[in-house]
Coordinates of C-alpha atoms and ligand atoms in Angstrom, one line a residue:
X1 CA -1.0 -17.9 37.3
X2 CA -0.9 -17.8 34.0
X3 CA 0.3 -15.6 31.2
X4 CA 0.1 -15.7 27.1
X5 CA 1.5 -13.7 25.0
X6 CA 1.4 -13.7 21.3
X7 CA 4.3 -15.4 19.4
X8 CA 5.5 -13.2 16.5
X9 CA 8.0 -16.0 15.2
X10 CA 4.9 -18.3 15.1
X11 CA 3.4 -19.3 11.6
X12 CA -0.2 -17.2 11.7
X13 CA -2.6 -19.7 10.2
X14 CA -1.2 -22.7 12.3
X15 CA -4.2 -22.3 14.3
X16 CA -3.8 -25.7 16.5
X17 CA -1.8 -24.3 19.0
X18 CA -2.1 -20.7 18.8
X19 CA -0.3 -18.8 22.5
X20 CA 2.7 -20.1 24.5
X21 CA 3.1 -19.7 27.6
X22 CA 5.0 -17.1 29.4
X23 CA 8.6 -17.4 30.6
X24 CA 9.1 -20.8 31.9
X25 CA 11.6 -23.7 32.1
X26 CA 11.1 -27.7 32.3
X27 CA 12.9 -30.0 34.8
X28 CA 12.8 -34.0 33.4
X29 CA 13.6 -36.3 35.8
X30 CA 14.3 -39.4 34.4
X31 CA 16.2 -37.9 31.3
X32 CA 18.5 -41.1 30.6
X33 CA 15.1 -43.5 30.7
X34 CA 13.6 -44.5 26.5
X35 CA 10.4 -41.8 26.7
X36 CA 12.8 -38.5 27.4
X37 CA 15.0 -40.1 24.2
X38 CA 12.5 -40.8 22.6
X39 CA 9.0 -38.8 22.8
X40 CA 10.2 -35.6 25.0
X41 CA 13.4 -34.0 23.6
X42 CA 12.5 -34.6 20.0
X43 CA 8.8 -32.4 21.0
X44 CA 10.4 -29.9 23.0
X45 CA 12.8 -29.3 20.0
X46 CA 9.9 -29.5 17.9
X47 CA 8.2 -27.0 19.8
X48 CA 11.0 -25.2 18.9
X49 CA 10.7 -25.2 16.0
X50 CA 7.4 -23.9 15.7
X51 CA 8.0 -21.2 17.8
X52 CA 5.8 -22.1 19.9
X53 CA 8.5 -22.0 23.7
X54 CA 9.2 -18.9 25.1
X55 CA 12.9 -17.0 24.6
X56 CA 14.6 -17.6 27.3
X57 CA 12.9 -21.2 27.9
X58 CA 15.3 -23.6 29.3
X59 CA 15.5 -27.5 30.2
X60 CA 16.7 -29.2 33.3
X61 CA 17.9 -32.3 33.1
X62 CA 18.4 -34.7 36.1
X63 CA 19.9 -38.5 36.6
X64 CA 22.5 -39.8 38.1
X65 CA 24.5 -39.9 34.7
X66 CA 28.2 -38.1 35.6
X67 CA 27.1 -35.2 33.1
X68 CA 28.4 -31.7 32.3
X69 CA 25.5 -29.6 31.0
X70 CA 27.6 -30.3 27.3
X71 CA 27.0 -34.0 27.6
X72 CA 23.5 -33.6 28.4
X73 CA 23.1 -31.1 25.2
X74 CA 24.5 -33.7 23.3
X75 CA 22.1 -36.0 24.0
X76 CA 19.3 -34.0 23.8
X77 CA 20.5 -33.6 20.4
X78 CA 20.9 -36.8 19.3
X79 CA 17.3 -37.6 20.6
X80 CA 16.5 -34.7 18.3
X81 CA 18.2 -35.4 15.6
X82 CA 16.5 -39.5 15.7
X83 CA 13.1 -39.0 16.6
X84 CA 11.9 -34.9 16.0
X85 CA 9.1 -34.4 13.7
X86 CA 10.0 -31.2 12.5
X87 CA 13.2 -30.5 10.4
X88 CA 16.7 -30.1 11.7
X89 CA 17.0 -26.0 12.3
X90 CA 21.2 -25.1 13.6
X91 CA 19.8 -21.3 14.2
X92 CA 16.3 -23.2 17.1
X93 CA 19.1 -26.5 17.6
X94 CA 21.5 -23.3 19.5
X95 CA 18.8 -21.3 20.9
X96 CA 17.5 -24.3 22.6
X97 CA 21.3 -25.5 23.5
X98 CA 21.9 -22.7 25.3
X99 CA 19.2 -23.0 27.9
X100 CA 20.3 -26.6 28.5
X101 CA 21.5 -27.6 32.3
X102 CA 22.3 -30.6 33.5
X103 CA 22.0 -32.0 37.3
X104 CA 23.2 -35.3 38.6
X105 CA 22.1 -37.6 41.6
X106 CA 19.5 -40.1 42.4
X107 CA 16.1 -38.8 43.6
X108 CA 17.7 -39.8 47.3
X109 CA 20.1 -37.8 47.3
X110 CA 19.6 -34.4 49.4
X111 CA 22.5 -32.2 48.0
X112 CA 21.3 -33.2 43.8
X113 CA 18.3 -31.3 44.6
X114 CA 19.2 -28.6 46.7
X115 CA 22.1 -28.3 43.3
X116 CA 18.6 -28.1 41.3
X117 CA 17.7 -25.3 43.1
X118 CA 20.8 -23.6 43.0
X119 CA 19.9 -24.2 39.0
X120 CA 16.9 -23.2 38.7
X121 CA 17.4 -19.8 40.5
X122 CA 20.2 -18.9 38.0
X123 CA 18.1 -20.0 34.7
X124 CA 15.6 -17.7 36.2
X125 CA 18.3 -14.7 36.8
X126 CA 20.1 -15.8 33.4
X127 CA 17.5 -16.5 31.1
X128 CA 14.8 -14.5 32.8
X129 CA 12.4 -17.5 33.1
X130 CA 11.0 -15.5 36.3
X131 CA 9.8 -18.8 38.8
X132 CA 8.0 -21.0 36.3
X133 CA 9.1 -24.3 36.0
X134 CA 7.8 -27.6 35.4
X135 CA 8.5 -31.1 36.6
X136 CA 8.4 -33.9 34.9
X137 CA 9.0 -37.1 35.8
X138 CA 9.3 -39.6 33.6
X139 CA 10.3 -42.0 36.3
X140 CA 9.7 -45.6 37.5
X141 CA 6.4 -45.2 39.4
X142 CA 7.8 -46.3 42.4
X143 CA 10.1 -43.5 42.6
X144 CA 6.9 -40.7 42.2
X145 CA 6.2 -40.6 46.0
X146 CA 10.0 -39.6 46.5
X147 CA 10.9 -37.2 44.0
X148 CA 7.6 -35.1 44.7
X149 CA 8.6 -35.0 48.0
X150 CA 11.8 -33.7 47.3
X151 CA 10.5 -30.9 45.8
X152 CA 8.5 -30.1 49.0
X153 CA 11.7 -30.3 51.2
X154 CA 13.3 -28.2 48.8
X155 CA 10.8 -25.4 48.0
X156 CA 10.3 -26.2 44.8
X157 CA 6.8 -27.0 44.5
X158 CA 6.0 -24.2 46.1
X159 CA 5.6 -20.2 43.3
X160 CA 7.1 -17.4 44.7
X161 CA 3.9 -14.4 44.2
X162 CA 3.0 -13.9 40.6
X163 CA 4.7 -17.8 39.4
X164 CA 3.9 -21.2 39.2
X165 CA 5.0 -24.6 39.7
X166 CA 3.2 -27.6 37.8
X167 CA 4.2 -31.4 38.0
X168 CA 3.8 -34.0 35.4
X169 CA 2.9 -37.4 36.2
X170 CA 3.4 -40.0 33.5
X171 CA 0.7 -43.2 33.6
X172 CA 0.8 -46.1 35.3
X173 CA -0.9 -43.6 38.6
X174 CA -1.8 -45.9 40.9
X175 CA -1.9 -50.1 40.1
X176 CA -5.2 -50.3 41.8
X177 CA -7.8 -47.6 43.4
X178 CA -6.4 -47.9 46.6
X179 CA -3.2 -46.8 46.1
X180 CA -4.2 -45.0 43.0
X181 CA -5.9 -43.0 46.3
X182 CA -2.9 -42.6 48.4
X183 CA -1.0 -41.4 45.2
X184 CA -3.4 -39.1 44.7
X185 CA -3.4 -37.6 48.1
X186 CA 0.3 -37.5 48.8
X187 CA 0.3 -35.8 45.3
X188 CA -2.0 -33.1 46.2
X189 CA -0.7 -32.6 49.7
X190 CA 2.3 -31.1 47.8
X191 CA 0.3 -29.6 44.4
X192 CA -2.3 -28.1 44.2
X193 CA -4.8 -30.1 41.9
X194 CA -4.5 -27.6 39.0
X195 CA -0.9 -28.0 39.1
X196 CA -1.3 -31.5 38.6
X197 CA -0.9 -32.8 35.0
X198 CA -1.6 -36.4 34.8
X199 CA -0.1 -38.0 31.1
X200 CA -2.5 -40.2 29.1
X201 CA -1.0 -39.7 25.9
X202 CA -3.6 -40.6 24.2
X203 CA -5.6 -37.6 25.0
X204 CA -2.5 -35.7 23.3
X205 CA -3.6 -37.0 19.6
X206 CA -5.7 -35.2 16.6
X207 CA -7.3 -38.2 16.0
X208 CA -8.6 -38.5 19.8
X209 CA -9.8 -34.5 19.6
X210 CA -11.2 -34.9 16.6
X211 CA -14.3 -37.3 18.2
X212 CA -15.6 -34.6 20.2
X213 CA -15.0 -32.2 17.1
X214 CA -16.8 -34.5 14.8
X215 CA -19.6 -35.2 17.6
X216 CA -20.1 -31.5 18.9
X217 CA -19.9 -29.8 15.5
X218 CA -21.8 -32.0 13.4
X219 CA -26.0 -32.1 13.1
X220 CA -25.2 -35.4 11.0
X221 CA -24.4 -37.8 14.2
X222 CA -25.9 -36.4 16.8
X223 CA -29.3 -38.1 16.5
X224 CA -28.6 -41.5 16.0
X225 CA -25.7 -41.3 19.2
X226 CA -27.4 -43.1 21.3
X227 CA -29.2 -46.8 21.7
X228 CA -32.3 -46.4 19.6
X229 CA -29.3 -46.5 16.4
X230 CA -26.4 -48.2 18.2
X231 CA -25.8 -51.8 19.0
X232 CA -22.9 -51.4 20.5
X233 CA -18.9 -49.8 20.1
X234 CA -16.2 -51.6 20.4
X235 CA -12.1 -50.1 21.4
X236 CA -9.4 -51.6 20.7
X237 CA -6.0 -50.7 21.2
X238 CA -3.5 -53.5 19.5
X239 CA 0.2 -53.4 19.0
X240 CA 1.9 -56.0 16.9
X241 CA 5.0 -55.7 18.9
X242 CA 5.8 -57.7 21.7
X243 CA 7.5 -57.4 25.4
X244 CA 11.1 -57.6 25.5
X245 CA 12.8 -55.9 27.1
X246 CA 10.1 -54.0 28.6
X247 CA 9.7 -56.8 31.3
X248 CA 10.8 -54.2 34.3
X249 CA 8.1 -51.7 33.0
X250 CA 5.1 -55.0 32.1
X251 CA 5.6 -58.1 34.6
X252 CA 3.0 -58.3 37.4
X253 CA 1.1 -55.2 35.7
X254 CA -0.5 -56.8 32.4
X255 CA -3.0 -55.3 29.3
X256 CA -5.3 -53.9 31.4
X257 CA -4.1 -52.2 33.7
X258 CA -1.7 -50.5 31.3
X259 CA -4.0 -49.5 28.7
X260 CA -7.7 -50.0 30.0
X261 CA -7.8 -48.8 33.1
X262 CA -6.6 -45.4 31.0
X263 CA -6.4 -44.7 27.4
X264 CA -9.6 -46.7 26.5
X265 CA -11.4 -45.6 29.3
X266 CA -10.5 -42.3 28.2
X267 CA -11.6 -43.0 24.6
X268 CA -14.8 -44.4 26.2
X269 CA -15.8 -41.4 27.8
X270 CA -15.0 -39.1 24.8
X271 CA -17.1 -41.7 22.7
X272 CA -20.7 -42.0 25.4
X273 CA -20.0 -38.8 27.2
X274 CA -22.8 -35.9 26.9
X275 CA -22.2 -31.9 25.1
X276 CA -19.8 -29.9 27.6
X277 CA -21.7 -26.0 27.8
X278 CA -18.0 -24.7 26.4
X279 CA -14.8 -26.4 25.8
X280 CA -13.3 -25.1 29.5
X281 CA -11.4 -27.6 30.7
X282 CA -13.9 -27.8 34.2
X283 CA -16.9 -28.7 31.4
X284 CA -15.3 -31.1 29.4
X285 CA -14.0 -33.2 32.8
X286 CA -17.3 -32.4 35.0
X287 CA -18.8 -34.5 31.2
X288 CA -16.4 -37.7 30.9
X289 CA -16.6 -37.7 35.0
X290 CA -20.0 -38.1 34.7
X291 CA -20.0 -40.9 32.0
X292 CA -17.5 -42.9 34.2
X293 CA -19.6 -42.7 36.8
X294 CA -22.0 -44.3 34.9
X295 CA -19.7 -46.7 33.8
X296 CA -19.6 -51.0 34.9
X297 CA -18.1 -54.0 34.6
X298 CA -20.6 -56.7 33.5
X299 CA -20.9 -60.1 34.7
X300 CA -20.3 -63.3 35.1
X301 CA -17.1 -62.0 34.3
X302 CA -16.0 -65.7 33.0
X303 CA -18.5 -65.3 30.0
X304 CA -17.0 -61.3 30.0
X305 CA -14.0 -60.9 30.1
X306 CA -10.5 -62.4 28.9
X307 CA -7.3 -62.5 29.5
X308 CA -4.4 -63.9 27.0
X309 CA -0.7 -64.4 27.3
X310 CA 0.8 -64.9 23.4
X311 CA 3.1 -67.7 22.9
X312 CA 5.6 -68.0 19.8
X313 CA 4.4 -67.6 16.4
X314 CA 5.1 -65.8 13.1
X315 CA 5.2 -62.4 12.6
X316 CA 5.7 -60.1 9.2
X317 CA 7.4 -63.2 8.1
X318 CA 9.5 -64.1 11.1
X319 CA 9.3 -66.6 14.3
X320 CA 9.1 -64.4 17.2
X321 CA 9.5 -66.0 21.3
X322 CA 6.2 -65.9 23.5
X323 CA 5.9 -64.0 26.9
X324 CA 7.7 -66.7 28.9
X325 CA 10.7 -66.9 26.4
X326 CA 11.3 -62.9 26.7
X327 CA 14.2 -61.8 28.9
X328 CA 12.7 -61.0 32.1
X329 CA 9.6 -62.4 32.5
X330 CA 9.4 -65.3 35.1
X331 CA 9.2 -68.8 33.5
X332 CA 5.7 -69.2 35.2
X333 CA 5.0 -65.1 34.4
X334 CA 0.8 -64.8 34.7
X335 CA 0.7 -61.1 33.7
X336 CA -2.2 -60.6 30.8
X337 CA -0.3 -59.6 27.6
X338 CA -4.2 -59.6 26.2
X339 CA -7.2 -58.0 28.0
X340 CA -10.9 -58.1 26.7
X341 CA -13.8 -56.3 29.1
X342 CA -17.7 -55.5 28.6
X343 CA -18.5 -52.4 30.4
X344 CA -21.7 -50.7 30.3
X345 CA -22.6 -47.2 30.0
X346 CA -26.1 -46.6 33.1
X347 CA -27.7 -43.6 31.4
X348 CA -30.8 -43.2 29.2
X349 CA -28.4 -42.4 26.4
X350 CA -26.6 -45.3 26.4
X351 CA -29.2 -48.4 28.0
X352 CA -28.5 -51.5 26.4
X353 CA -25.2 -50.4 24.4
X354 CA -22.8 -52.9 25.4
X355 CA -19.4 -51.5 24.8
X356 CA -16.0 -53.7 24.5
X357 CA -12.8 -52.7 25.6
X358 CA -9.8 -55.1 24.3
X359 CA -5.8 -54.7 23.7
X360 CA -2.9 -56.9 23.4
X361 CA 0.1 -57.4 22.2
X362 CA 1.4 -59.0 19.8
X363 CA -1.7 -59.3 17.9
X364 CA -2.7 -59.2 13.9
X365 CA -1.7 -55.8 13.5
X366 CA -0.7 -52.2 15.3
X367 CA -4.2 -50.5 15.2
X368 CA -6.2 -47.8 17.6
X369 CA -9.7 -47.6 16.2
X370 CA -13.2 -46.9 18.1
X371 CA -16.0 -48.8 16.5
X372 CA -19.9 -47.5 16.2
X373 CA -21.6 -50.1 15.3
X374 CA -25.0 -49.6 14.1
X375 CA -28.6 -52.0 14.4
X376 CA -29.3 -53.5 11.1
X377 CA -32.4 -51.4 9.3
X378 CA -35.4 -52.7 10.6
X379 CA -36.8 -53.9 7.7
X380 CA -35.1 -55.0 4.1
X381 CA -36.8 -55.1 1.2
X382 CA -34.9 -57.3 -0.6
X383 CA -34.2 -61.4 -1.2
X384 CA -32.5 -62.8 1.5
X385 CA -29.5 -63.5 -1.4
X386 CA -29.0 -59.4 -2.2
X387 CA -27.9 -58.8 1.2
X388 CA -25.9 -62.0 2.3
X389 CA -22.2 -59.4 2.0
X390 CA -24.3 -56.8 4.0
X391 CA -23.3 -56.1 7.5
X392 CA -24.1 -53.4 9.9
X393 CA -23.5 -49.7 9.7
X394 CA -20.3 -48.2 11.4
X395 CA -19.0 -45.2 12.1
X396 CA -15.2 -46.2 13.0
X397 CA -12.3 -43.8 14.4
X398 CA -9.0 -44.9 13.2
X399 CA -6.8 -43.1 16.0
X400 CA -3.8 -44.9 14.4
X401 CA -1.7 -45.3 12.7
X402 CA -4.1 -44.5 9.7
X403 CA -5.5 -41.5 10.9
X404 CA -9.1 -40.5 10.1
X405 CA -12.8 -41.4 10.3
X406 CA -14.3 -44.3 8.1
X407 CA -17.7 -44.8 7.5
X408 CA -18.9 -48.2 6.9
X409 CA -22.8 -49.0 4.4
X410 CA -24.1 -50.6 2.0
X411 CA -23.8 -49.8 -1.4
X412 CA -25.1 -51.5 -4.5
X413 CA -22.8 -53.7 -6.7
X414 CA -22.7 -52.7 -9.8
X415 CA -24.8 -54.9 -12.3
X416 CA -28.5 -56.3 -13.4
X417 CA -28.9 -57.2 -10.3
X418 CA -30.1 -55.5 -6.6
X419 CA -27.2 -56.8 -4.9
X420 CA -25.7 -55.3 -1.5
X421 CA -22.5 -55.3 -0.6
X422 CA -20.8 -53.2 2.7
X423 CA -18.2 -50.5 1.3
X424 CA -16.5 -47.7 3.1
X425 CA -16.0 -44.0 2.7
X426 CA -12.6 -42.4 3.9
X427 CA -11.5 -39.4 5.5
X428 CA -8.1 -39.6 6.3
X429 CA -6.0 -36.4 7.5
X430 CA -3.0 -36.7 5.3
X431 CA -5.5 -36.7 2.2
X432 CA -7.7 -33.3 3.6
X433 CA -4.4 -32.0 5.8
X434 CA -1.3 -30.8 4.3
X435 CA 0.2 -29.9 7.3
X436 CA 1.3 -33.4 9.4
X437 CA -0.8 -33.0 13.1
X438 CA 1.5 -32.5 16.0
X439 CA 3.3 -35.4 18.0
X440 CA 0.9 -36.4 21.3
X441 CA 3.3 -34.9 23.5
X442 CA 4.0 -31.9 21.9
X443 CA 1.3 -31.2 22.2
X444 CA 0.7 -31.6 25.7
X445 CA 4.0 -30.3 27.1
X446 CA 2.9 -27.0 25.7
X447 CA -0.3 -27.8 27.5
X448 CA 1.0 -27.8 30.6
X449 CA 3.6 -24.9 30.0
X450 CA 0.4 -23.3 28.8
X451 CA -1.7 -24.1 32.3
X452 CA -4.1 -25.4 30.1
X453 CA -5.0 -28.6 31.7
X454 CA -8.5 -30.0 29.3
X455 CA -6.1 -32.8 28.1
X456 CA -5.0 -34.2 31.7
X457 CA -7.4 -36.6 33.7
X458 CA -8.1 -34.9 37.2
X459 CA -7.8 -37.1 40.8
X460 CA -11.6 -38.1 40.8
X461 CA -10.9 -39.7 37.0
X462 CA -8.0 -41.5 37.5
X463 CA -10.0 -42.9 40.6
X464 CA -13.3 -43.6 39.0
X465 CA -11.2 -46.0 36.4
X466 CA -9.5 -47.9 38.8
X467 CA -13.0 -48.5 40.3
X468 CA -14.5 -49.6 37.1
X469 CA -11.7 -52.0 36.4
X470 CA -10.4 -53.4 40.1
X471 CA -13.7 -56.1 39.9
X472 CA -12.4 -57.5 37.5
X473 CA -8.4 -57.4 38.5
X474 CA -9.6 -59.2 41.7
X475 CA -11.6 -61.9 39.6
X476 CA -8.9 -62.8 37.5
X477 CA -6.5 -62.7 40.4
X478 CA -8.3 -66.0 42.0
X479 CA -9.9 -67.4 38.1
X480 CA -6.8 -68.9 37.1
X481 CA -4.3 -68.1 34.4
X482 CA -4.5 -65.9 31.0
X483 CA -5.3 -68.1 27.9
X484 CA -2.5 -68.8 25.2
X485 CA -2.6 -66.9 22.1
X486 CA 0.1 -67.4 19.1
X487 CA 1.4 -64.0 17.6
X488 CA 0.3 -62.7 15.6
X489 CA -3.3 -63.6 16.1
X490 CA -6.3 -61.6 17.4
X491 CA -5.9 -62.8 21.1
X492 CA -7.8 -66.2 23.1
X493 CA -10.7 -67.9 21.8
X494 CA -12.0 -66.4 25.4
X495 CA -12.0 -62.5 23.7
X496 CA -14.4 -64.2 20.6
X497 CA -16.6 -65.6 23.1
X498 CA -17.4 -62.4 24.6
X499 CA -19.7 -61.2 21.7
X500 CA -20.8 -64.3 20.3
X501 CA -22.9 -64.9 23.5
X502 CA -24.9 -62.4 22.0
X503 CA -24.1 -62.5 17.9
X504 CA -21.7 -60.8 17.5
X505 CA -18.5 -60.5 16.6
X506 CA -14.7 -58.3 17.2
X507 CA -13.9 -56.3 14.0
X508 CA -10.6 -57.5 12.1
X509 CA -9.3 -54.0 11.9
Ligands
LIG601 N1 8.5 -45.7 27.5 C1 7.4 -45.5 26.8 O1 7.1 -45.1 25.9 C2 6.3 -44.6 28.1 C3 5.3 -45.3 27.6 C4 3.8 -44.7 28.5 C5 4.7 -44.0 30.0 N2 5.6 -44.2 30.7 C6 6.4 -44.6 31.7 O2 7.2 -43.5 31.5 C7 8.2 -43.2 33.3 C8 9.3 -43.6 32.1 O3 9.6 -44.0 31.3 P1 11.3 -45.3 30.7 O4 10.1 -45.8 29.5 O5 11.6 -43.6 30.3 O6 11.5 -45.6 32.1 P2 13.1 -46.3 31.9 O7 13.7 -46.2 30.7 O8 13.0 -46.8 32.8 O9 14.3 -44.8 32.4 C9 13.6 -44.3 33.8 C10 14.2 -43.4 34.1 O10 14.1 -43.1 35.6 C11 15.4 -42.7 36.2 N3 15.4 -43.5 37.2 C12 15.4 -44.3 37.9 N4 15.6 -44.2 39.5 C13 16.3 -43.2 39.4 C14 16.6 -42.7 40.7 N5 17.1 -43.3 42.2 N6 17.3 -41.3 40.9 C15 17.7 -41.2 39.4 N7 17.5 -41.4 38.3 C16 16.4 -43.0 38.6 C17 16.5 -43.8 35.3 O11 17.6 -43.2 35.5 P3 19.5 -44.2 34.6 O12 19.2 -43.9 33.7 O13 20.6 -43.8 36.0 O14 18.8 -45.5 35.2 C18 16.0 -43.3 33.9 O15 16.2 -42.5 33.2 C19 7.9 -44.6 33.3 O16 6.9 -43.7 34.8 C20 6.4 -45.1 32.4 O17 5.7 -46.2 33.2 C21 6.5 -44.9 29.2

């Protein structure tokens, strides 16, 4: 049961995160990991700093290190000092540190989980966490079932009357449809679906939520948001970094499983979905699911899909190694670091509009964007030479790093001739709003504590996303290797061919 209250410390001008959960605690498994140190601990401090955590909030770390509570607090402190978004305040830190506890053990250690039961019960008594606890699995995917079974065995998954217990699961959620179904079944046997929070941190980003605001709060865009006006949609998540140090996670997973199955298909769903009857979580998720159910990969995959692997090259003036030279990757690894696919959405609104999705490492620039590219005007009453530099109109959601929206359209070039050229009109978060946006993990952790599930994909969305991707993955398995592309470029030539066959081309953001 969710109980909310108004926090007296909260700045009343901050309308973005208006309520906080009642008394509760958070247990993080895998606290020594990268994600925990760089994202989770800083986000918890930032929430505390903004007065959005309840008094008595408690943070329990679970890991194999031989630490006392104070050692764990020191680790949280160091992470906060290094990565927190908001300024450091000693008084906020002192309050947070009072609620830090550490439990030592590995996931197959029954005694450690029994200690966790005692620790959680102590916190309920000493800190007033009232039996409300969220369990964050920031651990390798292979460990998800083990930890969840321990939570069941010890009764930690089972709330008492008027209490809640929630589980937060990091990506990747399965590696294909069959494994995702198996994991969902296992999780749902222990936690009811409303207590399961599957993280897709893209959904916590302000710019991603702005897709729905822009589409459904304005009259301007909706009339043209369909195949009568839209030529195609391109969704790109490009990174300029390589995979040095991440072989353990990435080898055998690849770009499509890592990014397309979750982030990019969620972005597609938000871009293409119908207006929900309200922003009630059930209504939003139902619309997202409907659009995913209508989406499928277009064949033949030899022409409509591409996968690549970066080779050595130059980036930012530095020589960088190829994937096969990175530590931990097999010398003949076939893991793709670039993936692009073409999808169709079989609805009246989107019939005939291709959706192109691409993602990759060591590309030209770090950028995530959704570009809705419009058809050309049916008639241009100008000389051919006047419109040589006129492209297609586009509306671009800039998800990161330069958050905002760009509208591209043709404009007259100053001078005595009627010459038309593309120009951009920009909305930028940094210029229009004085407060910086919360980090995605800030928003998502708070939503877990509030029991607000809108920004977390449900079991059926996750399974449907695998169902969309599985045919392409299976085809790739039996059709050669990823095509090499030099670091610092925009991927393999086979990616360009996907669009070129219909006279289109990828944007170079
Ligand atoms: N890093 C990111 O930015 C990122 C982004 C998206 C998703 N994720 C997901 O988030 C999760 C965590 O990622 P990460 O990068 O933080 O991983 P990581 O650095 O490898 O950390 C994994 C953590 O799990 C602990 N662990 C592993 N096996 C254990 C066992 N048997 N008993 C107790 N503890 C055990 C490790 O403890 P020890 O220190 O004792 O080994 C470590 O704290 C993964 O599911 C990953 O896919 C991460």
